[in-house]
Amino acid sequence: MTTNTPKAHPSRAELGRSLISDGALSPDWAPAFAAVPRAAFLPGLMWPFDMDTARSIAVSRADGPAAWQAYAESDAPVVTQWDDGRHIGTEPGEVPTSSASMTGVVFRMLRDLDVRPGHRALEIGTGTGWNAALLAHRLGAENVVTVEVDGTVAESARAALERFGLPVRVVHGDGFRGHPEDAPYDRIIATCGLRSIPFAWVRQCRPGAVIVTPWGTHYSNADAVARLVVADDGGSASGRFTGPVEFMKLRAQRLPPVVHGAYVTGSVAEGDESSTAVTEAEFVGERFASQRFALGLRVRDCCQVVAEKRDGARPVWFYGLTDRSWACVQFRDGDTARVWQSGPRRLWDEAEAAHRWWVGRGEPDHARFGLTVTPEGRRAWLDDPADSWPV
């Protein structure tokens, strides 16, 4: 367990100045940042993600108060629950299931939300309660409702909000259905990743309301923040993405782990072999670059797994989610990539075609893509909402 103060983490005041400088913390949110510290909503035992070691570490306020405070006031994401609450002990669990997001991400999404005095806001995913407290500082606690699926997490957040003097209404329930009892809302914000945005949220909004939510496909964890505006007739919500994020998924929309052996029963040699001129750098890209997100919009019902690179080789796997089709492209330094495919779908052919499409349109970043939600489903678009396709 870490007890030493992380030297790389700035003070809260320094963090605030840094967030303002890079545009994450807008002037209208600066008073809330100053008045509502994240530390007031974090548990005594938490697991911040240490940027130096790229892993979650246990930090206890009782054992190392200086380290705990430094992480609490940092821009690091902090896990507050593992394995849906089944986890015991101080070592990290298997799957993080509740957290306090990076401070910069929190305020970028609040900036996108564009709240105004008098607005009523619904939050999906209470977590620690900090995000709800920030909203309550701007709008008044009586104008904020937050929904949390985990009863223990909801109760902890409710207690923290009351201690801090911002008694937001915390609802223990399924955020996917929203909270129609207190509708209509002027703003809805989700703090969990979605694969399907429910039209129930749109129905619970006033015309012109704004919905801000992380969204992506099962292709990868490379999500983006969607900022949707509800149409005047309430029949749809549409808008662009504002930037890349990675969030824990809404529990009802988690993808079960892909079992490799259920697809590939022997070796890749059982698949049809070919090659590709696409390079690893071109296809995989940087972690928060736009191509994984873009390819997920074009290759439906597919999960991509990028394996670790060893001895100059990196395999990238593709698994069909509606059948047992699979593909593998093996990138190797200094050599042409080899490809194997099997099943009714040619998944690598689809992925390669999607990559060509992305390159052919100038390698668009997240902000050129958009999403439209209607009662019939979701459609993605590039530049023009009229030229869309189902996702």
Short mmCIF file of C-alpha atoms in Angstrom, two decimals:
data_model
loop_
_atom_site.label_atom_id
_atom_site.label_comp_id
_atom_site.label_asym_id
_atom_site.label_seq_id
_atom_site.Cartn_x
_atom_site.Cartn_y
_atom_site.Cartn_z
CA MET A 1 0.00 0.00 0.00
CA THR A 2 1.33 3.40 -0.97
CA THR A 3 2.08 5.82 1.85
CA ASN A 4 4.57 8.16 0.15
CA THR A 5 3.29 11.43 -1.28
CA PRO A 6 3.43 11.30 -5.11
CA LYS A 7 5.93 13.99 -6.07
CA ALA A 8 4.55 14.44 -9.59
CA HIS A 9 1.10 15.49 -8.46
CA PRO A 10 0.50 19.26 -8.24
CA SER A 11 -1.47 20.93 -5.48
CA ARG A 12 -5.17 21.49 -6.02
CA ALA A 13 -4.60 25.15 -6.78
CA GLU A 14 -1.91 24.26 -9.32
CA LEU A 15 -4.20 21.65 -10.84
CA GLY A 16 -6.94 24.24 -11.21
CA ARG A 17 -4.59 26.61 -13.03
CA SER A 18 -3.44 23.80 -15.30
CA LEU A 19 -7.01 22.78 -16.14
CA ILE A 20 -7.90 26.38 -16.96
CA SER A 21 -4.81 26.72 -19.13
CA ASP A 22 -5.61 23.66 -21.25
CA GLY A 23 -9.30 24.57 -21.57
CA ALA A 24 -10.77 21.73 -19.49
CA LEU A 25 -11.95 24.02 -16.68
CA SER A 26 -14.06 26.84 -18.10
CA PRO A 27 -14.41 30.11 -16.14
CA ASP A 28 -18.03 29.40 -15.20
CA TRP A 29 -17.00 26.12 -13.51
CA ALA A 30 -13.95 27.52 -11.69
CA PRO A 31 -15.94 28.55 -8.56
CA ALA A 32 -17.39 25.02 -8.27
CA PHE A 33 -13.91 23.53 -8.61
CA ALA A 34 -12.70 25.77 -5.78
CA ALA A 35 -15.71 25.19 -3.51
CA VAL A 36 -16.33 21.45 -3.99
CA PRO A 37 -13.14 19.37 -3.48
CA ARG A 38 -13.07 15.84 -4.85
CA ALA A 39 -11.45 14.71 -1.59
CA ALA A 40 -14.71 15.28 0.29
CA PHE A 41 -16.33 12.46 -1.69
CA LEU A 42 -13.60 9.82 -1.77
CA PRO A 43 -13.46 6.81 0.58
CA GLY A 44 -10.68 6.23 3.08
CA LEU A 45 -9.33 3.33 0.98
CA MET A 46 -9.07 4.00 -2.75
CA TRP A 47 -7.07 2.87 -5.78
CA PRO A 48 -5.78 5.76 -7.91
CA PHE A 49 -4.26 4.95 -11.28
CA ASP A 50 -0.59 5.77 -10.96
CA MET A 51 0.63 7.34 -14.19
CA ASP A 52 4.27 6.43 -13.53
CA THR A 53 3.66 2.70 -13.10
CA ALA A 54 0.48 2.44 -15.25
CA ARG A 55 -1.38 0.47 -12.59
CA SER A 56 -3.88 0.99 -9.81
CA ILE A 57 -2.41 1.20 -6.33
CA ALA A 58 -4.04 1.07 -2.91
CA VAL A 59 -3.89 4.30 -0.91
CA SER A 60 -5.25 4.52 2.64
CA ARG A 61 -6.05 7.81 4.34
CA ALA A 62 -5.43 6.20 7.75
CA ASP A 63 -2.00 4.81 6.81
CA GLY A 64 -0.77 7.57 4.51
CA PRO A 65 -2.81 10.76 4.81
CA ALA A 66 -0.38 12.88 2.75
CA ALA A 67 -0.37 10.44 -0.16
CA TRP A 68 -4.13 10.03 0.06
CA GLN A 69 -4.68 13.78 -0.06
CA ALA A 70 -2.24 14.25 -2.93
CA TYR A 71 -4.00 11.63 -5.08
CA ALA A 72 -7.41 12.98 -4.10
CA GLU A 73 -6.41 16.42 -5.38
CA SER A 74 -4.72 15.12 -8.53
CA ASP A 75 -5.96 14.60 -12.07
CA ALA A 76 -5.64 10.83 -11.71
CA PRO A 77 -8.70 8.59 -12.04
CA VAL A 78 -9.50 6.83 -8.76
CA VAL A 79 -11.14 3.40 -8.48
CA THR A 80 -13.49 3.23 -5.50
CA GLN A 81 -15.03 -0.21 -6.05
CA TRP A 82 -13.93 -3.50 -7.63
CA ASP A 83 -15.97 -6.44 -8.90
CA ASP A 84 -19.40 -4.94 -8.17
CA GLY A 85 -18.59 -4.80 -4.46
CA ARG A 86 -17.53 -8.43 -4.03
CA HIS A 87 -13.87 -7.43 -3.67
CA ILE A 88 -12.23 -7.73 -0.23
CA GLY A 89 -8.81 -6.45 0.84
CA THR A 90 -6.41 -3.77 -0.26
CA GLU A 91 -4.97 -5.28 -3.43
CA PRO A 92 -6.77 -4.26 -6.66
CA GLY A 93 -9.58 -6.57 -7.73
CA GLU A 94 -10.31 -8.02 -11.16
CA VAL A 95 -12.61 -5.40 -12.71
CA PRO A 96 -13.05 -1.77 -11.60
CA THR A 97 -16.78 -1.08 -11.23
CA SER A 98 -17.02 2.39 -9.67
CA SER A 99 -14.67 5.33 -9.64
CA ALA A 100 -14.02 9.04 -9.55
CA SER A 101 -13.03 10.06 -13.06
CA MET A 102 -10.05 12.20 -13.99
CA THR A 103 -10.70 15.76 -12.88
CA GLY A 104 -9.99 17.11 -16.35
CA VAL A 105 -12.48 14.72 -17.95
CA VAL A 106 -15.14 15.65 -15.38
CA PHE A 107 -14.88 19.34 -16.14
CA ARG A 108 -14.67 18.88 -19.91
CA MET A 109 -17.96 17.02 -19.82
CA LEU A 110 -19.51 19.62 -17.53
CA ARG A 111 -18.31 22.31 -19.93
CA ASP A 112 -20.04 20.44 -22.77
CA LEU A 113 -23.23 20.27 -20.69
CA ASP A 114 -23.51 24.10 -20.69
CA VAL A 115 -25.78 24.42 -17.64
CA ARG A 116 -27.63 27.64 -16.90
CA PRO A 117 -29.39 28.97 -13.77
CA GLY A 118 -32.79 27.37 -13.37
CA HIS A 119 -31.93 24.21 -15.27
CA ARG A 120 -32.97 20.80 -13.94
CA ALA A 121 -30.31 18.13 -14.42
CA LEU A 122 -30.37 14.34 -14.34
CA GLU A 123 -27.14 12.43 -13.79
CA ILE A 124 -26.79 8.77 -14.73
CA GLY A 125 -24.16 7.05 -12.56
CA THR A 126 -23.75 8.73 -9.16
CA GLY A 127 -20.47 7.08 -8.20
CA THR A 128 -18.88 9.03 -5.36
CA GLY A 129 -21.38 11.89 -5.64
CA TRP A 130 -18.75 14.48 -6.56
CA ASN A 131 -20.11 15.20 -10.04
CA ALA A 132 -23.62 15.61 -8.62
CA ALA A 133 -22.22 17.98 -5.99
CA LEU A 134 -20.57 20.12 -8.65
CA LEU A 135 -23.87 20.34 -10.51
CA ALA A 136 -25.70 21.17 -7.28
CA HIS A 137 -23.25 23.97 -6.54
CA ARG A 138 -24.23 25.57 -9.86
CA LEU A 139 -27.92 24.73 -10.01
CA GLY A 140 -29.00 24.11 -6.42
CA ALA A 141 -29.41 20.67 -4.87
CA GLU A 142 -33.16 20.77 -5.48
CA ASN A 143 -32.54 20.89 -9.24
CA VAL A 144 -30.29 17.82 -9.48
CA VAL A 145 -31.32 14.16 -9.52
CA THR A 146 -28.76 11.37 -9.77
CA VAL A 147 -29.37 7.66 -10.39
CA GLU A 148 -27.05 4.86 -9.24
CA VAL A 149 -27.56 1.14 -9.95
CA ASP A 150 -25.47 -0.08 -7.01
CA GLY A 151 -27.28 0.29 -3.69
CA THR A 152 -24.12 0.47 -1.56
CA VAL A 153 -22.55 3.08 -3.85
CA ALA A 154 -25.79 5.09 -3.86
CA GLU A 155 -25.96 5.12 -0.06
CA SER A 156 -22.32 6.20 0.29
CA ALA A 157 -22.83 9.03 -2.19
CA ARG A 158 -26.05 10.13 -0.49
CA ALA A 159 -24.25 10.32 2.87
CA ALA A 160 -21.32 12.26 1.37
CA LEU A 161 -23.64 14.77 -0.33
CA GLU A 162 -25.56 15.34 2.89
CA ARG A 163 -22.35 15.78 4.91
CA PHE A 164 -21.18 18.37 2.41
CA GLY A 165 -24.45 20.27 2.61
CA LEU A 166 -25.68 19.50 -0.93
CA PRO A 167 -28.48 16.96 -0.37
CA VAL A 168 -29.07 15.98 -3.99
CA ARG A 169 -31.81 13.42 -4.59
CA VAL A 170 -29.97 10.10 -5.02
CA VAL A 171 -32.09 7.39 -6.62
CA HIS A 172 -31.12 3.72 -6.39
CA GLY A 173 -32.22 2.36 -9.74
CA ASP A 174 -31.42 1.57 -13.36
CA GLY A 175 -30.18 4.72 -15.04
CA PHE A 176 -30.94 3.26 -18.47
CA ARG A 177 -34.61 4.09 -17.90
CA GLY A 178 -33.74 7.57 -16.67
CA HIS A 179 -35.96 8.92 -13.91
CA PRO A 180 -39.33 9.93 -15.34
CA GLU A 181 -40.76 10.85 -11.93
CA ASP A 182 -38.82 14.16 -11.86
CA ALA A 183 -38.88 14.90 -15.60
CA PRO A 184 -38.71 17.02 -17.67
CA TYR A 185 -35.00 17.84 -17.59
CA ASP A 186 -32.96 20.54 -19.26
CA ARG A 187 -29.72 18.57 -19.05
CA ILE A 188 -28.79 14.88 -18.77
CA ILE A 189 -25.23 13.72 -18.17
CA ALA A 190 -23.99 10.13 -17.93
CA THR A 191 -20.78 9.19 -16.13
CA CYS A 192 -20.60 5.65 -17.54
CA GLY A 193 -19.90 4.38 -21.04
CA LEU A 194 -22.89 3.43 -23.18
CA ARG A 195 -23.32 1.22 -26.22
CA SER A 196 -26.99 2.13 -26.67
CA ILE A 197 -28.47 5.50 -25.70
CA PRO A 198 -32.07 4.94 -24.56
CA PHE A 199 -34.75 7.06 -26.17
CA ALA A 200 -36.32 7.25 -22.71
CA TRP A 201 -33.74 9.94 -21.92
CA VAL A 202 -34.89 12.00 -24.90
CA ARG A 203 -38.54 11.64 -23.86
CA GLN A 204 -37.68 12.95 -20.40
CA CYS A 205 -36.08 16.11 -21.80
CA ARG A 206 -37.50 19.47 -22.75
CA PRO A 207 -37.05 20.59 -26.38
CA GLY A 208 -33.55 22.00 -26.81
CA ALA A 209 -32.19 20.06 -23.84
CA VAL A 210 -28.62 18.77 -23.94
CA ILE A 211 -27.53 15.17 -23.31
CA VAL A 212 -23.82 14.52 -22.66
CA THR A 213 -22.69 10.91 -22.49
CA PRO A 214 -19.69 8.72 -23.27
CA TRP A 215 -20.63 6.41 -26.16
CA GLY A 216 -18.93 3.85 -28.34
CA THR A 217 -19.23 0.42 -29.88
CA HIS A 218 -18.22 -3.05 -28.76
CA TYR A 219 -15.36 -2.88 -31.28
CA SER A 220 -13.09 -1.36 -28.62
CA ASN A 221 -13.01 0.73 -25.43
CA ALA A 222 -12.18 3.80 -27.50
CA ASP A 223 -15.29 5.83 -26.72
CA ALA A 224 -16.06 9.49 -27.30
CA VAL A 225 -18.25 12.06 -25.57
CA ALA A 226 -21.49 12.63 -27.47
CA ARG A 227 -23.17 16.02 -27.04
CA LEU A 228 -26.74 15.66 -28.28
CA VAL A 229 -29.40 18.38 -28.53
CA VAL A 230 -33.05 17.36 -28.31
CA ALA A 231 -35.10 18.47 -31.32
CA ASP A 232 -37.88 21.00 -30.93
CA ASP A 233 -40.50 18.31 -31.57
CA GLY A 234 -38.86 15.90 -29.10
CA GLY A 235 -38.62 13.25 -31.80
CA SER A 236 -34.84 12.93 -31.86
CA ALA A 237 -31.56 14.08 -30.34
CA SER A 238 -28.49 14.75 -32.44
CA GLY A 239 -25.03 16.23 -32.17
CA ARG A 240 -21.30 15.82 -32.54
CA PHE A 241 -18.68 14.09 -30.43
CA THR A 242 -16.39 16.37 -28.47
CA GLY A 243 -13.39 14.15 -27.73
CA PRO A 244 -12.09 10.71 -26.76
CA VAL A 245 -12.69 9.05 -23.37
CA GLU A 246 -12.63 5.64 -21.73
CA PHE A 247 -15.31 4.96 -19.12
CA MET A 248 -16.58 1.99 -17.17
CA LYS A 249 -19.59 0.62 -18.98
CA LEU A 250 -23.20 0.84 -17.89
CA ARG A 251 -23.63 -2.50 -16.13
CA ALA A 252 -26.48 -3.66 -18.33
CA GLN A 253 -24.36 -3.01 -21.45
CA ARG A 254 -21.12 -4.68 -20.50
CA LEU A 255 -19.87 -7.10 -23.14
CA PRO A 256 -19.22 -10.55 -21.64
CA PRO A 257 -15.58 -11.59 -22.00
CA VAL A 258 -14.83 -13.03 -25.42
CA VAL A 259 -13.67 -16.65 -25.05
CA HIS A 260 -10.96 -17.13 -27.66
CA GLY A 261 -11.31 -20.91 -27.67
CA ALA A 262 -14.97 -20.66 -28.63
CA TYR A 263 -13.83 -19.09 -31.92
CA VAL A 264 -10.41 -20.56 -32.65
CA THR A 265 -10.47 -24.22 -31.71
CA GLY A 266 -7.01 -24.99 -33.10
CA SER A 267 -4.45 -22.68 -34.67
CA VAL A 268 -4.79 -19.68 -36.94
CA ALA A 269 -3.71 -21.97 -39.79
CA GLU A 270 -7.30 -23.22 -39.86
CA GLY A 271 -8.33 -19.86 -41.31
CA ASP A 272 -7.88 -18.61 -44.85
CA GLU A 273 -4.48 -16.92 -45.13
CA SER A 274 -3.65 -13.69 -46.94
CA SER A 275 -1.60 -10.56 -46.32
CA THR A 276 -2.07 -6.81 -46.09
CA ALA A 277 0.03 -3.76 -46.87
CA VAL A 278 -1.50 -1.87 -43.94
CA THR A 279 1.10 -1.30 -41.23
CA GLU A 280 0.74 -1.58 -37.47
CA ALA A 281 1.28 2.15 -36.98
CA GLU A 282 -1.38 3.00 -39.56
CA PHE A 283 -3.97 0.59 -38.21
CA VAL A 284 -3.50 0.55 -34.44
CA GLY A 285 -2.46 4.16 -33.91
CA GLU A 286 -2.15 5.91 -30.57
CA ARG A 287 -4.42 5.05 -27.65
CA PHE A 288 -6.69 8.08 -27.98
CA ALA A 289 -6.40 8.57 -31.75
CA SER A 290 -9.63 8.46 -33.71
CA GLN A 291 -9.19 5.41 -35.93
CA ARG A 292 -10.33 2.76 -33.43
CA PHE A 293 -13.44 4.78 -32.69
CA ALA A 294 -14.08 5.39 -36.39
CA LEU A 295 -13.57 1.74 -37.35
CA GLY A 296 -16.01 0.71 -34.65
CA LEU A 297 -18.65 2.86 -36.37
CA ARG A 298 -18.13 0.97 -39.63
CA VAL A 299 -17.53 -2.64 -38.48
CA ARG A 300 -20.68 -3.61 -36.61
CA ASP A 301 -21.10 -6.45 -34.13
CA CYS A 302 -17.38 -7.06 -33.80
CA CYS A 303 -14.90 -6.98 -30.94
CA GLN A 304 -11.24 -6.12 -31.59
CA VAL A 305 -8.48 -7.22 -29.22
CA VAL A 306 -5.02 -5.67 -29.65
CA ALA A 307 -2.49 -8.03 -28.06
CA GLU A 308 0.78 -7.06 -26.40
CA LYS A 309 3.75 -6.67 -28.70
CA ARG A 310 6.45 -9.32 -28.25
CA ASP A 311 9.67 -9.86 -30.17
CA GLY A 312 8.60 -7.34 -32.80
CA ALA A 313 5.23 -9.00 -33.44
CA ARG A 314 1.73 -7.83 -32.51
CA PRO A 315 -1.40 -9.85 -33.29
CA VAL A 316 -4.73 -8.06 -33.53
CA TRP A 317 -7.81 -10.26 -33.23
CA PHE A 318 -11.38 -9.72 -34.42
CA TYR A 319 -14.35 -11.69 -33.07
CA GLY A 320 -17.86 -11.62 -34.53
CA LEU A 321 -20.57 -10.99 -31.94
CA THR A 322 -23.44 -12.54 -33.91
CA ASP A 323 -21.62 -15.65 -35.14
CA ARG A 324 -18.26 -17.39 -34.72
CA SER A 325 -16.42 -15.49 -37.43
CA TRP A 326 -12.90 -14.48 -36.48
CA ALA A 327 -9.82 -12.91 -38.00
CA CYS A 328 -6.24 -12.24 -36.98
CA VAL A 329 -3.72 -9.86 -38.48
CA GLN A 330 -0.13 -10.41 -37.36
CA PHE A 331 1.94 -7.25 -37.65
CA ARG A 332 5.67 -7.81 -37.55
CA ASP A 333 8.41 -5.18 -37.63
CA GLY A 334 10.06 -4.98 -41.05
CA ASP A 335 7.73 -7.49 -42.69
CA THR A 336 4.37 -7.65 -44.47
CA ALA A 337 1.50 -8.37 -42.11
CA ARG A 338 -0.10 -11.82 -42.42
CA VAL A 339 -3.86 -12.32 -42.12
CA TRP A 340 -6.05 -15.30 -41.24
CA GLN A 341 -9.86 -15.30 -41.41
CA SER A 342 -12.59 -17.83 -40.76
CA GLY A 343 -16.38 -17.90 -40.64
CA PRO A 344 -19.26 -16.38 -42.61
CA ARG A 345 -17.86 -12.86 -42.23
CA ARG A 346 -14.47 -11.74 -43.50
CA LEU A 347 -13.78 -9.55 -40.50
CA TRP A 348 -10.33 -8.38 -41.53
CA ASP A 349 -11.67 -7.45 -44.97
CA GLU A 350 -14.35 -5.37 -43.23
CA ALA A 351 -11.82 -3.74 -40.91
CA GLU A 352 -9.39 -3.00 -43.73
CA ALA A 353 -12.18 -1.48 -45.82
CA ALA A 354 -13.23 0.66 -42.85
CA HIS A 355 -9.63 1.82 -42.43
CA ARG A 356 -9.45 2.76 -46.13
CA TRP A 357 -12.71 4.68 -45.71
CA TRP A 358 -11.29 6.59 -42.73
CA VAL A 359 -8.02 7.41 -44.53
CA GLY A 360 -9.89 8.38 -47.70
CA ARG A 361 -11.86 10.99 -45.81
CA GLY A 362 -8.79 12.68 -44.41
CA GLU A 363 -8.41 10.67 -41.20
CA PRO A 364 -11.18 12.60 -39.45
CA ASP A 365 -10.93 13.15 -35.73
CA HIS A 366 -13.74 12.60 -33.23
CA ALA A 367 -15.21 16.09 -33.64
CA ARG A 368 -16.17 15.45 -37.28
CA PHE A 369 -18.36 12.50 -36.28
CA GLY A 370 -21.85 12.77 -34.88
CA LEU A 371 -24.74 10.68 -33.61
CA THR A 372 -28.51 10.87 -33.98
CA VAL A 373 -30.86 9.03 -31.62
CA THR A 374 -34.49 8.34 -32.58
CA PRO A 375 -37.12 5.88 -31.35
CA GLU A 376 -35.94 3.53 -34.11
CA GLY A 377 -32.31 3.46 -32.95
CA ARG A 378 -28.97 5.20 -33.50
CA ARG A 379 -27.30 6.50 -36.63
CA ALA A 380 -23.74 7.79 -36.92
CA TRP A 381 -22.56 10.37 -39.41
CA LEU A 382 -19.47 12.15 -40.66
CA ASP A 383 -19.80 15.91 -41.18
CA ASP A 384 -23.41 15.74 -42.42
CA PRO A 385 -26.30 14.28 -40.35
CA ALA A 386 -28.21 13.63 -43.60
CA ASP A 387 -25.56 11.11 -44.67
CA SER A 388 -25.79 8.63 -41.82
CA TRP A 389 -25.69 4.88 -41.19
CA PRO A 390 -27.01 2.62 -38.41
CA VAL A 391 -24.72 1.75 -35.50
#
